[in-house]
Short mmCIF file of C-alpha atoms in Angstrom, two decimals:
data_model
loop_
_atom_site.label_atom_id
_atom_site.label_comp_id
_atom_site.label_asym_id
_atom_site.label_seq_id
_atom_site.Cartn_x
_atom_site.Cartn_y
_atom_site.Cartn_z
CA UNK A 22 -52.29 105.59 109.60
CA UNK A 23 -49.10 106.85 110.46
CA UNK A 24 -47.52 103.56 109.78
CA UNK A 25 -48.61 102.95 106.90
CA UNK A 26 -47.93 105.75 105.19
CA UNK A 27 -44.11 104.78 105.92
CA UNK A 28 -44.65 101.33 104.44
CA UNK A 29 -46.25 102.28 101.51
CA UNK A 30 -43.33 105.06 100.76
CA UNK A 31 -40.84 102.46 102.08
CA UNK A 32 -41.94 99.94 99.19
CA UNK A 33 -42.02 102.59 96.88
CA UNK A 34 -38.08 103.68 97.29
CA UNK A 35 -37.78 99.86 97.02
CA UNK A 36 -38.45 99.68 93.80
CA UNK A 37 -36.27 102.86 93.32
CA UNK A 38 -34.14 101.00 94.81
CA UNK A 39 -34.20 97.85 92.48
CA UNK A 40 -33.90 100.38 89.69
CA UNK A 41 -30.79 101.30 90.50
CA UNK A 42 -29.04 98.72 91.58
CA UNK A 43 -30.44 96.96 88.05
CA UNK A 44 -28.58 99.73 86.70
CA UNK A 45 -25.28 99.43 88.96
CA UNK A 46 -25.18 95.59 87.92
CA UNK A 47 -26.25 95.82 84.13
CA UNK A 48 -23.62 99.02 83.79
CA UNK A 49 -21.34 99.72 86.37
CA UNK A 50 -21.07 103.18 87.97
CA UNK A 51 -21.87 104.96 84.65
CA UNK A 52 -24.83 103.60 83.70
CA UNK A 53 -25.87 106.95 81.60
CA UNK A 54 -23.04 107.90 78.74
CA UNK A 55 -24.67 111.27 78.19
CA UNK A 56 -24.93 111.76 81.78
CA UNK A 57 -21.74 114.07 83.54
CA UNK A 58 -19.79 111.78 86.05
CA UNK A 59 -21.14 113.66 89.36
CA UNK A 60 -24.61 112.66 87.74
CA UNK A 61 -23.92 108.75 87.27
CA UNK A 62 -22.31 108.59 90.64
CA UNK A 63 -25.36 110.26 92.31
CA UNK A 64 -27.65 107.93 90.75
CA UNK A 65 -25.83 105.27 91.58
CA UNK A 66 -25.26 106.32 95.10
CA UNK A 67 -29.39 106.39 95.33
CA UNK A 68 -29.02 101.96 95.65
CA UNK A 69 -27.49 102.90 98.90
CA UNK A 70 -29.33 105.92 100.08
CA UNK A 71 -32.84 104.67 99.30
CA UNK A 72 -31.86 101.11 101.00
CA UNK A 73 -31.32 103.31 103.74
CA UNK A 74 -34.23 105.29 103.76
CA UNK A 75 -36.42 102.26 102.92
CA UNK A 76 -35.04 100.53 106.14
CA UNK A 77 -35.17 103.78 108.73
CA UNK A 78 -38.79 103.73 107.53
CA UNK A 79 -39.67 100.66 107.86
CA UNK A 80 -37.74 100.18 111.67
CA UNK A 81 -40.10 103.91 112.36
CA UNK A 82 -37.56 106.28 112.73
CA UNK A 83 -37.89 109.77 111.98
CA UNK A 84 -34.06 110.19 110.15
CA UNK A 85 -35.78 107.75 107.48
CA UNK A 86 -38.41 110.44 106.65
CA UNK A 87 -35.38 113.26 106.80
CA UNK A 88 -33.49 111.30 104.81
CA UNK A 89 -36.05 110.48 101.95
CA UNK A 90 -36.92 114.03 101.84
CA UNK A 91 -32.86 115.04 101.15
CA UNK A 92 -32.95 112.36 98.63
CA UNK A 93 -36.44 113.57 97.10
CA UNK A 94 -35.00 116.84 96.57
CA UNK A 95 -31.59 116.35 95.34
CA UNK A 96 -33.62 113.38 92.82
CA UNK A 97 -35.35 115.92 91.88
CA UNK A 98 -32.78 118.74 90.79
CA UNK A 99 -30.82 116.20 89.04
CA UNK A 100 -33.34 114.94 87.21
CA UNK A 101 -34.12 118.67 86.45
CA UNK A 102 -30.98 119.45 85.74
CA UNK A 103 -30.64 116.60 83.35
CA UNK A 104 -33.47 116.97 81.54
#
């Protein structure tokens, strides 16, 4: 059950994952005008940091679950903070 639960969350910051590389490609580092530049560059550091989560996961390894949960959080409070 265990494992499972890790692939389905893995898949899920996958398609995070797409997202923001979709955004890297289409617009660079600054994908959000509106956005301050700490902002963009956090987003756009998520491409990385969910790849990595997404593959800790997936290989079972318990720094992928720390890891997602750092980047839940901080996801989180940005997105708070931008909204």
């Amino acid at each position: 059950m265990v494992a499972l639960t890790m692939l389905y969350v893995a898949v899920l910051v996958l398609v995070g994952t797409a997202s923001h590389l979709a955004d890297l490609l289409r617009d660079g580092l600054h994908p959000y005008v509106w956005a301050p530049d700490w902002l963009n560059l956090y987003w756009s550091s998520l491409a990385v940091l969910d790849s990595a989560a997404a593959l800790l996961l997936l290989r079972g390894r318990r720094a992928g679950v720390d890891l997602m949960c750092v980047v839940t959080v901080t996801d989180l409070a940005a997105n708070w903070y931008a909204a």
